[in-house]
Short mmCIF file of C-alpha atoms in Angstrom, two decimals:
data_model
loop_
_atom_site.label_atom_id
_atom_site.label_comp_id
_atom_site.label_asym_id
_atom_site.label_seq_id
_atom_site.Cartn_x
_atom_site.Cartn_y
_atom_site.Cartn_z
CA MET A 1 0.00 0.00 0.00
CA ALA A 2 2.83 2.35 0.89
CA ILE A 3 4.60 1.57 -2.38
CA LYS A 4 1.46 2.46 -4.37
CA TRP A 5 1.20 5.71 -2.44
CA ILE A 6 4.81 6.55 -3.24
CA ALA A 7 4.33 5.65 -6.91
CA ALA A 8 1.26 7.89 -7.07
CA LEU A 9 3.26 10.88 -5.90
CA GLY A 10 4.59 11.42 -9.42
CA ASP A 11 1.06 12.20 -10.64
CA ARG A 12 0.42 14.87 -8.01
CA ARG A 13 1.74 18.35 -7.50
CA TRP A 14 3.46 17.54 -4.27
CA PRO A 15 5.89 19.82 -2.43
CA PRO A 16 9.25 19.38 -4.25
CA HIS A 17 9.74 22.26 -6.68
CA SER A 18 13.03 20.96 -8.06
CA LEU A 19 14.80 17.76 -8.90
CA GLY A 20 17.17 18.35 -5.99
CA GLY A 21 14.23 18.59 -3.58
CA LEU A 22 12.80 15.36 -4.95
CA VAL A 23 16.14 13.60 -4.50
CA LEU A 24 16.47 14.84 -0.91
CA LEU A 25 12.92 13.81 -0.04
CA SER A 26 13.45 10.40 -1.61
CA PHE A 27 16.64 9.98 0.39
CA ALA A 28 14.75 10.86 3.57
CA ILE A 29 12.02 8.31 2.77
CA VAL A 30 14.62 5.58 2.19
CA VAL A 31 16.57 6.44 5.35
CA LEU A 32 13.48 6.82 7.58
CA PRO A 33 12.85 3.07 8.15
CA LEU A 34 16.52 2.53 8.97
CA LEU A 35 16.47 5.47 11.34
CA LEU A 36 13.34 4.20 13.09
CA VAL A 37 14.86 0.75 13.57
CA VAL A 38 18.11 2.21 14.89
CA LEU A 39 16.28 4.52 17.31
CA GLY A 40 14.00 1.69 18.46
CA ALA A 41 16.97 -0.61 19.00
CA ALA A 42 18.85 2.11 20.88
CA TYR A 43 15.82 2.70 23.12
CA GLU A 44 15.42 -1.01 23.90
CA VAL A 45 19.14 -1.48 24.54
CA ASN A 46 19.12 1.52 26.84
CA ARG A 47 16.10 0.09 28.67
CA ILE A 48 17.75 -3.31 29.04
CA ALA A 49 20.92 -1.63 30.31
CA GLY A 50 18.87 0.31 32.88
CA GLN A 51 17.06 -2.82 34.01
CA SER A 52 20.38 -4.65 34.27
CA GLU A 53 21.76 -1.86 36.41
CA ASP A 54 18.66 -1.96 38.64
CA ILE A 55 18.88 -5.74 38.98
CA VAL A 56 22.56 -5.58 39.92
CA PHE A 57 21.88 -2.85 42.48
CA GLU A 58 18.90 -4.71 43.98
CA ALA A 59 20.82 -7.99 44.02
CA VAL A 60 23.65 -6.38 45.95
CA GLN A 61 21.23 -4.71 48.37
CA LEU A 62 19.24 -7.93 48.93
CA THR A 63 22.34 -10.04 49.41
CA GLN A 64 23.98 -7.58 51.77
CA GLY A 65 20.71 -6.97 53.63
CA SER A 66 19.98 -10.68 54.07
CA LEU A 67 23.51 -11.34 55.29
CA LEU A 68 23.34 -8.37 57.67
CA LEU A 69 20.04 -9.63 59.08
CA MET A 70 21.57 -13.05 59.71
CA GLU A 71 24.65 -11.47 61.31
CA ASP A 72 22.53 -9.20 63.49
CA LEU A 73 20.38 -12.13 64.65
CA VAL A 74 23.48 -14.18 65.47
CA THR A 75 24.99 -11.25 67.38
CA MET A 76 21.73 -10.61 69.24
CA GLU A 77 21.34 -14.29 70.17
CA ARG A 78 24.96 -14.61 71.30
CA SER A 79 24.93 -11.41 73.37
CA ALA A 80 21.56 -12.39 74.92
CA ARG A 81 22.78 -15.85 75.91
CA GLN A 82 26.05 -14.47 77.27
CA TYR A 83 24.19 -11.81 79.26
CA LEU A 84 21.87 -14.37 80.79
CA VAL A 85 24.89 -16.39 81.80
CA VAL A 86 27.36 -13.74 83.03
CA GLY A 87 25.04 -10.74 83.59
CA ASP A 88 27.44 -8.22 82.00
CA ARG A 89 25.58 -4.94 81.25
CA GLY A 90 27.90 -4.27 78.31
CA LEU A 91 26.31 -7.21 76.54
CA LEU A 92 22.95 -5.44 76.75
CA GLN A 93 24.43 -2.54 74.77
CA VAL A 94 25.71 -4.98 72.12
CA PHE A 95 22.20 -6.50 71.93
CA GLN A 96 20.58 -3.08 71.63
CA SER A 97 23.03 -1.99 68.91
CA SER A 98 22.35 -5.15 66.89
CA HIS A 99 18.60 -4.64 67.38
CA GLU A 100 18.80 -1.10 65.98
CA GLN A 101 21.00 -2.26 63.09
CA PHE A 102 18.47 -5.00 62.32
CA ALA A 103 15.64 -2.45 62.20
CA HIS A 104 17.68 -0.18 59.91
CA THR A 105 18.46 -3.07 57.56
CA VAL A 106 14.79 -4.05 57.47
CA SER A 107 13.83 -0.47 56.52
CA GLY A 108 16.34 -0.54 53.66
CA LEU A 109 14.99 -3.86 52.38
CA MET A 110 11.38 -2.69 52.55
CA ALA A 111 12.31 0.27 50.31
CA LEU A 112 13.37 -2.12 47.54
CA PRO A 113 10.87 -3.42 44.89
CA LEU A 114 10.75 -6.90 46.42
CA GLY A 115 7.25 -7.91 45.51
CA PRO A 116 4.43 -8.77 47.93
CA VAL A 117 5.79 -12.20 48.98
CA LEU A 118 9.26 -11.05 49.97
CA LYS A 119 7.93 -7.87 51.55
CA ALA A 120 5.59 -9.98 53.71
CA ARG A 121 8.49 -12.25 54.63
CA VAL A 122 10.69 -9.28 55.63
CA ALA A 123 7.82 -7.73 57.58
CA GLY A 124 7.21 -11.04 59.39
CA LEU A 125 10.89 -11.36 60.18
CA ALA A 126 10.96 -7.80 61.56
CA ALA A 127 7.85 -8.44 63.70
CA GLY A 128 9.35 -11.64 65.11
CA GLU A 129 12.57 -9.87 65.92
CA ARG A 130 10.74 -7.07 67.73
CA ARG A 131 8.80 -9.59 69.84
CA LEU A 132 11.98 -11.40 70.85
CA ALA A 133 13.76 -8.13 71.63
CA LYS A 134 10.83 -6.95 73.77
CA ARG A 135 10.65 -10.30 75.59
CA PHE A 136 14.37 -10.18 76.27
CA GLN A 137 14.17 -6.61 77.61
CA GLN A 138 11.31 -7.64 79.92
CA LEU A 139 13.37 -10.59 81.07
CA THR A 140 16.34 -8.38 81.94
CA GLU A 141 14.11 -6.03 83.98
CA THR A 142 12.26 -8.65 86.04
CA LYS A 143 14.89 -11.33 86.66
CA PRO A 144 18.51 -11.30 87.66
CA ALA A 145 20.97 -11.99 84.97
CA ALA A 146 22.63 -15.03 86.50
CA GLY A 147 20.94 -18.40 86.23
CA ALA A 148 18.26 -17.33 83.66
CA PRO A 149 17.00 -20.26 81.56
CA PRO A 150 18.17 -20.16 77.90
CA ALA A 151 14.70 -21.34 76.71
CA SER A 152 13.45 -17.73 76.80
CA ILE A 153 15.46 -16.84 73.70
CA GLU A 154 14.90 -19.98 71.65
CA GLY A 155 13.06 -17.90 68.99
CA PHE A 156 16.35 -16.59 67.59
CA ASP A 157 17.07 -19.94 65.92
CA ARG A 158 13.76 -19.76 64.05
CA LEU A 159 14.41 -16.15 63.00
CA SER A 160 17.89 -17.09 61.74
CA ARG A 161 16.37 -19.83 59.60
CA GLU A 162 13.79 -17.37 58.25
CA ALA A 163 16.55 -14.84 57.48
CA HIS A 164 18.51 -17.55 55.67
CA GLN A 165 15.38 -18.48 53.69
CA LEU A 166 14.93 -14.79 52.88
CA TRP A 167 18.43 -14.74 51.44
CA ILE A 168 17.66 -17.84 49.32
CA ASP A 169 14.34 -16.42 48.11
CA SER A 170 16.01 -13.11 47.26
CA SER A 171 18.62 -14.90 45.19
CA ARG A 172 15.88 -16.80 43.36
CA MET A 173 13.97 -13.60 42.69
CA VAL A 174 17.09 -11.96 41.27
CA GLY A 175 17.70 -15.05 39.14
CA LYS A 176 14.15 -14.91 37.78
CA ARG A 177 14.51 -11.24 36.92
CA VAL A 178 17.80 -11.99 35.20
CA ASP A 179 16.06 -14.75 33.21
CA VAL A 180 13.30 -12.33 32.22
CA LEU A 181 15.88 -9.75 31.19
CA ARG A 182 17.81 -12.36 29.20
CA ALA A 183 14.60 -13.45 27.47
CA HIS A 184 13.86 -9.82 26.62
CA ALA A 185 17.39 -9.39 25.23
CA ASP A 186 16.95 -12.55 23.13
CA TRP A 187 13.62 -11.22 21.87
CA LEU A 188 15.22 -7.90 20.96
CA GLN A 189 17.99 -9.73 19.13
CA ARG A 190 15.47 -11.74 17.11
CA VAL A 191 13.48 -8.61 16.35
CA LEU A 192 16.60 -6.83 15.12
CA VAL A 193 17.66 -9.80 12.98
CA TRP A 194 14.22 -10.20 11.40
CA GLY A 195 13.87 -6.44 11.12
CA ALA A 196 17.18 -6.24 9.26
CA MET A 197 16.16 -9.15 6.99
CA LEU A 198 12.89 -7.39 6.15
CA LEU A 199 14.31 -3.89 6.10
CA VAL A 200 17.09 -4.55 3.58
CA PRO A 201 14.75 -5.67 0.76
CA LEU A 202 12.24 -3.00 1.77
CA THR A 203 14.96 -0.36 1.53
CA PHE A 204 16.03 -1.64 -1.89
CA LEU A 205 12.39 -1.68 -3.00
CA LEU A 206 11.87 1.89 -1.82
CA ALA A 207 15.11 2.95 -3.50
CA TYR A 208 14.00 1.25 -6.74
CA VAL A 209 10.53 2.84 -6.71
CA LEU A 210 11.88 6.27 -5.83
CA SER A 211 14.65 6.04 -8.43
CA ARG A 212 12.04 5.27 -11.08
CA LEU A 213 10.00 8.18 -9.77
CA ILE A 214 13.01 10.47 -10.07
CA LEU A 215 14.09 9.17 -13.47
CA ARG A 216 10.61 9.16 -15.00
CA PRO A 217 10.58 12.88 -15.94
CA VAL A 218 14.16 12.53 -17.18
CA ARG A 219 13.09 9.64 -19.42
CA GLN A 220 10.10 11.68 -20.60
CA ILE A 221 12.43 14.53 -21.57
CA ASP A 222 14.80 12.08 -23.27
CA ASN A 223 11.94 10.55 -25.27
CA ALA A 224 10.69 14.02 -26.21
CA ILE A 225 14.14 15.01 -27.49
CA HIS A 226 14.36 11.68 -29.32
CA HIS A 227 11.02 12.36 -31.04
CA LEU A 228 12.04 15.89 -31.97
CA GLY A 229 15.29 14.60 -33.43
CA ASP A 230 13.32 12.09 -35.50
CA GLY A 231 10.98 14.78 -36.79
CA ARG A 232 7.91 13.47 -34.95
CA PHE A 233 6.34 16.83 -34.15
CA ASP A 234 2.77 15.57 -33.70
CA GLN A 235 3.33 14.13 -30.19
CA THR A 236 2.78 16.62 -27.38
CA VAL A 237 5.62 16.87 -24.87
CA ALA A 238 4.25 16.19 -21.38
CA VAL A 239 6.61 15.96 -18.38
CA SER A 240 5.28 15.18 -14.90
CA GLY A 241 7.50 15.65 -11.87
CA PRO A 242 9.29 18.53 -10.13
CA ARG A 243 8.30 21.99 -11.24
CA ASP A 244 11.66 22.79 -12.86
CA LEU A 245 11.47 19.68 -15.05
CA GLU A 246 7.83 20.40 -15.89
CA TYR A 247 8.90 23.88 -17.01
CA LEU A 248 11.63 22.31 -19.15
CA GLY A 249 8.96 20.05 -20.68
CA GLU A 250 6.84 23.10 -21.47
CA ARG A 251 9.80 24.73 -23.25
CA LEU A 252 10.38 21.53 -25.21
CA ASP A 253 6.73 21.48 -26.24
CA TRP A 254 7.05 25.10 -27.36
CA THR A 255 10.08 24.05 -29.42
CA ARG A 256 8.03 21.19 -30.87
CA ARG A 257 5.27 23.55 -31.96
CA ARG A 258 7.76 25.92 -33.57
CA LEU A 259 9.43 23.05 -35.43
CA GLN A 260 6.00 21.80 -36.49
CA GLU A 261 5.19 25.24 -37.89
CA LEU A 262 8.54 25.38 -39.70
CA GLU A 263 8.00 21.91 -41.14
CA ALA A 264 4.53 22.91 -42.37
CA SER A 265 6.01 26.05 -43.95
CA LYS A 266 8.69 23.99 -45.66
CA GLN A 267 6.14 21.55 -47.05
CA ARG A 268 4.07 24.44 -48.41
CA PHE A 269 7.20 25.87 -50.00
CA LEU A 270 8.00 22.50 -51.59
CA ARG A 271 4.51 22.21 -53.01
CA ASP A 272 4.68 25.72 -54.40
CA ILE A 273 8.15 25.37 -55.89
CA SER A 274 7.27 21.97 -57.31
CA HIS A 275 4.34 23.50 -59.15
CA ASP A 276 6.26 26.61 -60.19
CA LEU A 277 9.20 24.61 -61.57
CA LYS A 278 7.47 21.61 -63.05
CA THR A 279 4.70 23.43 -64.91
CA PRO A 280 6.92 25.51 -67.25
CA LEU A 281 9.40 22.64 -67.56
CA THR A 282 6.64 20.24 -68.60
CA THR A 283 5.40 22.76 -71.15
CA MET A 284 8.91 23.15 -72.51
CA LEU A 285 9.43 19.37 -72.76
CA GLU A 286 6.11 18.97 -74.55
CA GLY A 287 7.12 21.66 -77.02
CA VAL A 288 10.49 19.99 -77.59
CA ALA A 289 8.68 16.67 -78.13
CA LEU A 290 6.48 18.28 -80.78
CA LEU A 291 9.53 19.66 -82.53
CA ASP A 292 11.28 16.29 -82.32
CA GLU A 293 8.24 14.59 -83.86
CA GLN A 294 8.34 17.25 -86.61
CA VAL A 295 4.66 18.03 -86.10
CA LEU A 296 5.27 21.68 -86.93
CA GLY A 297 7.41 20.92 -89.96
CA MET A 298 10.47 19.09 -91.15
CA LEU A 299 13.80 19.74 -89.38
CA ASN A 300 17.21 19.58 -90.92
CA ALA A 301 20.02 17.58 -89.29
CA GLU A 302 21.39 20.45 -87.24
CA GLN A 303 17.93 21.40 -85.98
CA ALA A 304 17.12 17.79 -85.07
CA SER A 305 20.41 17.50 -83.16
CA LEU A 306 19.64 20.71 -81.28
CA VAL A 307 16.15 19.45 -80.39
CA ARG A 308 17.60 16.21 -79.03
CA ILE A 309 20.07 18.17 -76.90
CA LEU A 310 17.21 20.31 -75.57
CA ALA A 311 15.15 17.20 -74.78
CA ALA A 312 18.06 15.52 -72.95
CA SER A 313 18.82 18.68 -70.99
CA GLY A 314 15.16 19.09 -70.10
CA ARG A 315 14.90 15.52 -68.84
CA LEU A 316 18.12 15.96 -66.84
CA LEU A 317 16.76 19.16 -65.34
CA GLN A 318 13.51 17.38 -64.49
CA GLN A 319 15.48 14.59 -62.82
CA ARG A 320 17.53 17.08 -60.79
CA ILE A 321 14.37 18.87 -59.64
CA GLU A 322 12.84 15.55 -58.57
CA GLN A 323 15.99 14.64 -56.63
CA LEU A 324 16.06 18.05 -54.97
CA LEU A 325 12.42 17.80 -53.92
CA GLN A 326 12.89 14.23 -52.78
CA TYR A 327 15.86 15.17 -50.60
CA SER A 328 14.00 18.15 -49.15
CA ARG A 329 11.10 15.91 -48.18
CA LEU A 330 13.54 13.65 -46.35
CA GLN A 331 14.65 16.30 -43.89
CA GLY A 332 13.13 15.66 -40.47
CA GLN A 333 11.02 12.73 -41.68
CA PHE A 334 12.97 9.83 -40.13
CA ALA A 335 9.87 8.39 -38.49
CA SER A 336 7.91 7.95 -41.73
CA LEU A 337 9.08 4.40 -42.35
CA ASP A 338 6.74 1.77 -43.73
CA LEU A 339 8.28 -1.14 -41.85
CA LYS A 340 7.91 -4.70 -43.07
CA ARG A 341 9.91 -7.89 -42.74
CA LEU A 342 12.06 -8.47 -45.80
CA ASP A 343 15.12 -10.30 -47.11
CA PHE A 344 17.76 -7.64 -47.72
CA ALA A 345 19.79 -9.98 -49.94
CA GLN A 346 16.75 -10.52 -52.18
CA LEU A 347 16.20 -6.76 -52.35
CA VAL A 348 19.82 -6.28 -53.50
CA GLU A 349 19.34 -8.97 -56.14
CA GLN A 350 16.25 -7.17 -57.46
CA SER A 351 18.19 -3.91 -57.70
CA ILE A 352 20.98 -5.64 -59.63
CA LYS A 353 18.48 -7.08 -62.11
CA ALA A 354 16.81 -3.70 -62.57
CA LEU A 355 20.17 -2.14 -63.49
CA THR A 356 21.18 -4.93 -65.87
CA PRO A 357 20.86 -2.70 -68.98
CA ALA A 358 23.25 -0.12 -67.50
CA VAL A 359 25.64 -2.88 -66.42
CA GLY A 360 25.58 -4.49 -69.86
CA GLY A 361 25.97 -1.16 -71.62
CA ARG A 362 29.34 -0.64 -69.93
CA GLY A 363 30.41 -4.26 -70.17
CA LEU A 364 30.60 -4.68 -66.39
CA ASN A 365 30.45 -7.86 -64.34
CA ILE A 366 28.62 -8.12 -61.01
CA ASP A 367 30.36 -10.39 -58.47
CA ARG A 368 27.66 -11.05 -55.89
CA ASN A 369 28.00 -12.83 -52.55
CA LEU A 370 24.59 -12.44 -50.95
CA THR A 371 23.79 -14.07 -47.59
CA ARG A 372 20.13 -14.36 -46.63
CA ALA A 373 19.47 -11.44 -44.24
CA MET A 374 15.99 -11.08 -42.78
CA MET A 375 15.29 -7.66 -41.28
CA TRP A 376 12.64 -5.02 -40.63
CA GLY A 377 12.80 -1.97 -42.86
CA ASP A 378 11.14 0.27 -45.41
CA GLU A 379 11.48 -1.67 -48.67
CA ALA A 380 11.15 1.36 -50.94
CA LYS A 381 13.76 3.41 -49.07
CA LEU A 382 16.20 0.52 -48.77
CA ARG A 383 15.77 -0.17 -52.49
CA GLN A 384 16.61 3.48 -53.16
CA VAL A 385 19.78 3.09 -51.04
CA VAL A 386 20.94 0.07 -53.04
CA ASP A 387 19.99 1.65 -56.39
CA ASN A 388 21.93 4.84 -55.63
CA LEU A 389 25.05 2.96 -54.53
CA LEU A 390 24.94 0.59 -57.51
CA SER A 391 24.34 3.45 -59.94
CA ASN A 392 27.28 5.31 -58.45
CA ALA A 393 29.51 2.23 -58.81
CA ILE A 394 28.38 1.65 -62.41
CA LYS A 395 29.08 5.29 -63.24
CA TYR A 396 32.65 5.28 -61.88
CA ALA A 397 33.72 1.69 -62.67
CA PRO A 398 35.96 1.30 -65.74
CA ARG A 399 34.46 -0.51 -68.72
CA GLY A 400 34.85 -4.27 -68.55
CA SER A 401 35.67 -4.23 -64.81
CA THR A 402 33.88 -5.98 -61.96
CA VAL A 403 31.60 -4.55 -59.27
CA HIS A 404 31.65 -6.58 -56.05
CA VAL A 405 28.43 -6.74 -54.01
CA ASP A 406 28.40 -8.55 -50.64
CA VAL A 407 25.63 -8.97 -48.04
CA SER A 408 26.69 -10.49 -44.69
CA LEU A 409 25.53 -10.76 -41.06
CA PRO A 410 28.49 -10.03 -38.76
CA GLU A 411 27.51 -9.63 -35.09
CA ASP A 412 23.77 -9.68 -35.90
CA TRP A 413 23.97 -6.62 -38.17
CA VAL A 414 22.99 -6.56 -41.83
CA VAL A 415 26.01 -5.30 -43.77
CA LEU A 416 26.11 -4.31 -47.44
CA ARG A 417 29.59 -3.92 -48.96
CA LEU A 418 29.84 -2.57 -52.50
CA ALA A 419 33.21 -2.08 -54.23
CA ASP A 420 34.24 -1.14 -57.77
CA GLU A 421 37.62 -1.38 -59.49
CA GLY A 422 37.87 2.28 -60.34
CA PRO A 423 40.41 4.85 -59.13
CA GLY A 424 38.77 5.11 -55.71
CA VAL A 425 37.81 8.16 -53.68
CA ALA A 426 40.23 11.06 -53.43
CA ASN A 427 41.31 12.03 -49.93
CA GLU A 428 39.87 15.51 -50.29
CA ASP A 429 36.49 14.04 -51.26
CA ALA A 430 36.25 11.34 -48.57
CA ALA A 431 35.19 13.65 -45.73
CA HIS A 432 32.45 15.36 -47.78
CA LEU A 433 31.15 12.56 -49.97
CA PHE A 434 27.82 12.15 -48.12
CA GLU A 435 27.14 15.87 -47.81
CA PRO A 436 24.19 17.30 -49.80
CA PHE A 437 25.11 18.85 -53.17
CA TYR A 438 28.76 17.85 -52.86
CA ARG A 439 30.15 16.53 -56.13
CA GLY A 440 33.58 14.94 -56.34
CA ARG A 441 35.67 14.36 -59.41
CA PRO A 442 33.63 13.80 -62.60
CA PRO A 443 33.11 10.24 -63.85
CA GLN A 444 35.23 8.87 -66.67
CA GLU A 445 34.39 8.72 -70.33
CA GLY A 446 32.28 11.87 -70.43
CA MET A 447 29.34 10.63 -68.35
CA VAL A 448 27.02 13.27 -66.93
CA ARG A 449 28.13 14.54 -63.56
CA GLY A 450 25.75 13.83 -60.67
CA SER A 451 23.67 16.27 -58.66
CA GLY A 452 25.45 15.59 -55.38
CA LEU A 453 22.27 14.25 -53.78
CA GLY A 454 22.47 10.50 -54.43
CA LEU A 455 24.82 9.66 -51.55
CA ALA A 456 23.17 12.27 -49.31
CA ILE A 457 19.86 10.44 -49.82
CA VAL A 458 21.62 7.16 -48.99
CA GLN A 459 22.87 8.68 -45.74
CA GLU A 460 19.43 10.01 -44.82
CA TYR A 461 17.64 6.72 -45.48
CA VAL A 462 20.25 4.65 -43.66
CA GLN A 463 20.14 6.94 -40.64
CA ALA A 464 16.35 6.71 -40.70
CA HIS A 465 16.85 2.95 -40.19
CA ARG A 466 19.26 3.63 -37.28
CA GLY A 467 22.14 2.42 -39.40
CA LYS A 468 25.48 3.73 -40.63
CA ALA A 469 26.77 4.44 -44.12
CA GLY A 470 30.35 5.24 -44.97
CA LEU A 471 33.49 4.36 -46.90
CA GLY A 472 35.14 0.99 -46.38
CA VAL A 473 38.74 -0.14 -46.62
CA PRO A 474 39.56 -1.26 -50.18
CA GLN A 475 41.27 -4.58 -50.72
CA GLN A 476 43.78 -5.34 -53.44
CA GLY A 477 42.45 -4.35 -56.84
CA GLU A 478 39.45 -2.46 -55.46
CA GLY A 479 38.68 1.21 -55.88
CA ALA A 480 35.84 2.92 -54.01
CA VAL A 481 34.26 0.82 -51.26
CA PHE A 482 30.91 1.74 -49.66
CA VAL A 483 29.65 -0.01 -46.53
CA VAL A 484 26.12 0.15 -45.12
CA GLU A 485 25.33 -1.32 -41.68
CA LEU A 486 21.68 -1.83 -40.67
CA PRO A 487 20.09 -3.21 -37.48
CA PRO A 488 17.92 -6.27 -38.15
CA ASP A 489 15.01 -4.98 -36.03
CA LEU A 490 14.39 -1.31 -35.27
CA ARG A 491 10.73 -1.67 -34.22
CA GLU A 492 11.65 -1.08 -30.56
CA ASP A 493 13.20 2.28 -31.44
CA GLU A 494 10.20 3.19 -33.58
CA THR A 495 7.80 2.69 -30.65
CA ARG A 496 9.70 4.86 -28.19
#
């Protein structure tokens, strides 16, 4: 019940205004049970120590008192018998002194917490002693000392036995109290042992619950930043916890709304520019097509060649515009993946077959080593990755050379390695090759130079799949080597 109450604190606006206050309060909650046990144990130990001290004091008082009573009775009996025999008045003073000492000792014993039985025994012993002392005093006043019969003081033997029994009973009482105290100490020891056994897991449980309570707003902020980085601006940022972290969540949500507005503005701009660029270009291409078909009249050789150049340039311009718009749509849209389970090796094979005309036109060979690699991914985007890399290799590979394509599964990652036998990548180009609009050295044999977006699109799509794309280490005879590493299952990341 207490754990549920603690867990529910995160959903309420409770006192801590900062993460530091929450940490301090959590520390106090974790330490409180330990502190209570320590204080309780200290109190019980102090009580046992006090009781032990009282028992020792009472044991000493009872033992000394019982022995003094027996000594006083022996002294009184001896002095009384001697007085009755020799009649020495000094013996009466000894008797009287022992009588007073006996009464004083009895008063001290009666002040102790003896219990009703022992108190009654001490009181009876004191009453018997007073009767004997009074009888002896009467005897000394009415009869001469010499020749008095010893039978008049026979009661001292009985009182001595009672005093001895009092000493025995006192020792037993002390022993019983010691046993009770020992039993209480054993009970306290068991309580402390069981308390420690229960308190340790309870403390860990409290620490676990409170740590989750503390880390929950941090995880919420982390997830919000993760979503913003992935371009998922439709999910409201909500942080529950200390006020300072809630304020940070509000600022993140404000950032989300601003990014959402900027993304909407960018999409509107793309729609507008797509219409503004494509409409006149389409009209121009249609006009060029009419000229090429000689609908408006016959063309001479030079005019026909010029029309073909215009048509090729128009189609190239249209392709560049499409690539530019495609790359622009990629920005901030990592989360828009249509995930499905697929065989990456089969996808690579399909891409190779689709580019067979280009491969045959340059007399290239494709050396494929494709290992079955099942994974979750967006088939269209992964196909675009493979197409761009293969097209790049075909463009830069020398005629009649071989392009090596490998798919493997090292350490549970799907790895695509694609290498040509061309001149490789220049050192000054390596660091910028995947940057948008960066174009390295032109391809050989007069091929059209690229737009600088093909590898940038590869990088964007691979990163959208939580993978890595980069240059590999060429082996003997190889030129440029591109390596793509993809996780086999990114559904867990997609659901964060």
